[in-house]
Short mmCIF file of C-alpha atoms in Angstrom, two decimals:
data_model
loop_
_atom_site.label_atom_id
_atom_site.label_comp_id
_atom_site.label_asym_id
_atom_site.label_seq_id
_atom_site.Cartn_x
_atom_site.Cartn_y
_atom_site.Cartn_z
CA UNK A 1 -18.48 8.29 -6.01
CA UNK A 2 -15.28 8.17 -3.94
CA UNK A 3 -11.90 7.92 -5.53
CA UNK A 4 -8.99 6.29 -3.73
CA UNK A 5 -5.43 6.28 -4.98
CA UNK A 6 -3.41 3.48 -3.42
CA UNK A 7 0.21 4.47 -3.61
CA UNK A 8 2.69 1.64 -2.96
CA UNK A 9 5.85 3.22 -1.53
CA UNK A 10 8.90 3.90 -3.65
CA UNK A 11 12.17 1.90 -3.37
CA UNK A 12 13.47 1.53 0.17
CA UNK A 13 16.89 0.28 1.35
CA UNK A 14 16.95 -3.11 3.06
CA UNK A 15 19.96 -1.91 5.11
CA UNK A 16 17.73 -0.42 7.87
CA UNK A 17 16.64 -3.41 9.94
CA UNK A 18 13.63 -1.61 11.49
CA UNK A 19 10.58 -1.86 9.24
CA UNK A 20 9.08 1.34 10.67
CA UNK A 21 12.08 3.59 10.00
CA UNK A 22 13.23 2.40 6.58
CA UNK A 23 13.26 5.45 4.34
CA UNK A 24 13.80 5.73 0.64
CA UNK A 25 16.75 5.18 -1.58
CA UNK A 26 17.97 8.01 -3.80
CA UNK A 27 16.13 6.34 -6.66
CA UNK A 28 13.05 6.03 -4.43
CA UNK A 29 13.20 9.84 -3.61
CA UNK A 30 13.32 10.64 -7.33
CA UNK A 31 10.41 8.23 -8.10
CA UNK A 32 8.35 9.83 -5.26
CA UNK A 33 8.63 13.09 -7.30
CA UNK A 34 6.81 11.33 -10.14
CA UNK A 35 4.00 10.39 -7.77
CA UNK A 36 3.66 14.08 -6.69
CA UNK A 37 3.64 15.26 -10.31
CA UNK A 38 0.87 12.77 -11.13
CA UNK A 39 -1.28 13.78 -8.20
CA UNK A 40 -0.90 17.55 -8.59
CA UNK A 41 -3.96 18.04 -10.71
CA UNK A 42 -6.19 15.45 -8.96
CA UNK A 43 -7.72 17.76 -6.33
CA UNK A 44 -6.95 15.37 -3.45
CA UNK A 45 -9.03 15.96 -0.31
CA UNK A 46 -7.34 13.65 2.18
CA UNK A 47 -4.07 11.76 2.64
CA UNK A 48 -3.86 8.60 4.76
CA UNK A 49 -0.70 6.55 5.30
CA UNK A 50 0.83 3.59 6.99
CA UNK A 51 3.05 4.79 9.83
CA UNK A 52 6.09 3.38 8.11
CA UNK A 53 8.56 6.06 6.88
CA UNK A 54 8.82 4.74 3.32
CA UNK A 55 5.09 5.18 2.74
CA UNK A 56 4.98 8.57 4.41
CA UNK A 57 7.98 9.87 2.35
CA UNK A 58 6.48 8.62 -0.91
CA UNK A 59 3.35 10.85 -0.50
CA UNK A 60 4.77 13.68 1.64
CA UNK A 61 5.48 16.18 -1.12
CA UNK A 62 2.06 15.58 -2.70
CA UNK A 63 0.36 16.29 0.74
CA UNK A 64 2.45 19.43 1.06
CA UNK A 65 1.40 20.55 -2.45
CA UNK A 66 -2.24 20.46 -1.35
CA UNK A 67 -1.53 21.87 2.10
CA UNK A 68 -2.83 18.68 3.73
CA UNK A 69 -1.68 16.75 6.71
CA UNK A 70 -1.10 13.01 6.31
CA UNK A 71 -3.35 11.08 8.64
CA UNK A 72 -1.51 8.08 10.03
CA UNK A 73 -3.49 4.85 10.36
CA UNK A 74 -1.68 2.07 12.14
CA UNK A 75 -4.02 -0.47 10.45
CA UNK A 76 -2.58 0.48 7.02
CA UNK A 77 0.89 -0.75 8.05
CA UNK A 78 2.57 -3.56 6.12
CA UNK A 79 1.99 -7.18 7.11
CA UNK A 80 4.26 -8.22 9.98
CA UNK A 81 6.43 -10.97 8.37
CA UNK A 82 8.63 -11.37 11.45
CA UNK A 83 7.62 -11.44 15.06
CA UNK A 84 10.52 -9.02 15.68
CA UNK A 85 9.31 -6.39 13.15
CA UNK A 86 12.63 -6.53 11.47
CA UNK A 87 13.49 -6.17 7.77
CA UNK A 88 13.84 -9.55 6.13
CA UNK A 89 16.09 -10.20 3.10
CA UNK A 90 14.14 -10.34 -0.15
CA UNK A 91 15.20 -13.89 -0.72
CA UNK A 92 13.44 -14.93 2.53
CA UNK A 93 10.37 -12.74 2.07
CA UNK A 94 8.96 -14.06 -1.18
CA UNK A 95 8.84 -17.78 -0.19
CA UNK A 96 7.08 -16.73 3.03
CA UNK A 97 4.63 -14.49 1.17
CA UNK A 98 3.86 -17.20 -1.41
CA UNK A 99 3.04 -19.59 1.41
CA UNK A 100 0.76 -16.95 2.98
CA UNK A 101 -1.16 -16.62 -0.27
CA UNK A 102 -1.56 -20.37 -0.45
CA UNK A 103 -2.73 -20.75 3.16
CA UNK A 104 -4.42 -17.62 4.53
CA UNK A 105 -3.94 -18.87 8.10
CA UNK A 106 -0.21 -19.58 7.84
CA UNK A 107 1.98 -17.74 10.34
CA UNK A 108 5.68 -17.95 11.15
CA UNK A 109 7.58 -16.67 14.24
CA UNK A 110 4.64 -14.71 15.52
CA UNK A 111 3.98 -13.10 12.17
CA UNK A 112 0.60 -12.05 10.95
CA UNK A 113 -1.46 -14.29 8.77
CA UNK A 114 -2.79 -13.19 5.34
CA UNK A 115 -6.25 -13.30 6.80
CA UNK A 116 -5.47 -11.05 9.78
CA UNK A 117 -3.54 -8.50 7.68
CA UNK A 118 -6.36 -8.44 5.10
CA UNK A 119 -8.98 -8.01 7.84
CA UNK A 120 -7.36 -4.97 9.43
CA UNK A 121 -6.64 -3.45 6.00
CA UNK A 122 -10.21 -3.85 4.79
CA UNK A 123 -11.54 -2.56 8.16
CA UNK A 124 -9.36 0.55 7.82
CA UNK A 125 -10.43 1.13 4.20
CA UNK A 126 -14.16 0.66 5.03
CA UNK A 127 -13.92 3.33 7.84
CA UNK A 128 -12.18 5.75 5.48
CA UNK A 129 -14.84 5.23 2.81
CA UNK A 130 -17.78 5.52 5.23
CA UNK A 131 -16.42 8.79 6.79
CA UNK A 132 -15.33 10.43 3.51
CA UNK A 133 -17.94 9.62 0.86
CA UNK A 134 -17.45 11.53 -2.42
CA UNK A 135 -13.87 12.60 -1.60
CA UNK A 136 -10.63 12.08 -3.48
CA UNK A 137 -8.24 10.16 -1.16
CA UNK A 138 -4.64 9.04 -1.25
CA UNK A 139 -3.52 5.99 0.83
CA UNK A 140 0.22 5.48 1.20
CA UNK A 141 0.72 1.77 1.47
CA UNK A 142 2.77 -1.36 0.95
CA UNK A 143 2.73 -4.23 -1.51
CA UNK A 144 1.41 -7.13 0.57
CA UNK A 145 -1.33 -5.32 2.42
CA UNK A 146 -2.38 -3.48 -0.75
CA UNK A 147 -2.70 -6.84 -2.63
CA UNK A 148 -4.51 -8.40 0.35
CA UNK A 149 -7.02 -5.57 0.25
CA UNK A 150 -7.50 -5.90 -3.49
CA UNK A 151 -7.86 -9.73 -3.07
CA UNK A 152 -10.87 -9.04 -0.86
CA UNK A 153 -12.66 -7.65 -3.88
CA UNK A 154 -11.25 -10.05 -6.52
CA UNK A 155 -9.15 -13.25 -6.07
CA UNK A 156 -7.20 -12.40 -9.20
CA UNK A 157 -5.04 -10.11 -6.97
CA UNK A 158 -2.77 -12.83 -5.76
CA UNK A 159 0.96 -13.59 -5.23
CA UNK A 160 1.63 -13.28 -9.01
CA UNK A 161 0.01 -9.84 -9.03
CA UNK A 162 2.09 -8.76 -6.09
CA UNK A 163 5.27 -9.93 -7.82
CA UNK A 164 4.57 -7.72 -10.83
CA UNK A 165 3.92 -4.50 -8.81
CA UNK A 166 6.49 -1.78 -8.84
CA UNK A 167 7.93 0.68 -6.32
CA UNK A 168 6.19 3.04 -6.41
CA UNK A 169 2.96 1.90 -7.94
CA UNK A 170 -0.43 3.65 -8.15
CA UNK A 171 -3.90 2.09 -8.40
CA UNK A 172 -7.02 4.22 -8.79
CA UNK A 173 -10.19 2.71 -7.23
CA UNK A 174 -13.68 4.12 -7.57
CA UNK A 175 -16.29 3.25 -4.90
CA UNK A 176 -20.05 3.71 -4.67
CA UNK A 177 -20.38 3.66 -0.90
CA UNK A 178 -18.19 0.74 0.07
CA UNK A 179 -18.80 -1.13 -3.23
CA UNK A 180 -15.82 -1.22 -5.61
CA UNK A 181 -16.90 0.00 -9.07
CA UNK A 182 -13.70 0.23 -10.94
CA UNK A 183 -9.93 -0.26 -10.49
CA UNK A 184 -7.11 0.75 -12.83
CA UNK A 185 -3.33 0.97 -12.65
CA UNK A 186 -1.79 4.33 -13.30
CA UNK A 187 1.31 4.23 -15.46
CA UNK A 188 3.96 6.77 -14.37
CA UNK A 189 6.73 7.87 -16.70
CA UNK A 190 9.32 6.06 -14.51
CA UNK A 191 7.90 2.72 -15.81
CA UNK A 192 9.07 3.54 -19.36
#
């Protein structure tokens, strides 16, 4: 059995207009400490992440705790909502995302479709699972692509699910080979 912890990044400021370089807010930095505390006794073998700073920073201290490098996988990046790879205001993102969940082929301004984002995310996950059977793995990720990956396994992971996720958020998935056996949400103290 392979255990994968999907870690949605902690809170990130929308003031940085470059999606790749957005870091964490002060609250996000504190919340990332809760992620590290949770993972400390989980004997993590490998850390993978989106190349986006907010994902890296959320799992960085945990990787350091285990003396592990974070393996960057470009295919784990967030869905490209804008052809310019720029941060979009929250008020603009959710109507776009909702449309993408309704129509998996919908695209705006050269953005990715739900289908293309899901495909690259699943492809990345399958390679990780095939090469690391029996390991305990952390994947630093984002809300949309994480939900799209989960949707591949069960359609209940939809727009409404995405809306109720938090920053950060942790989901523990157990696989037998590439078959999903179990998924559960981990409740951190910061949710209380």
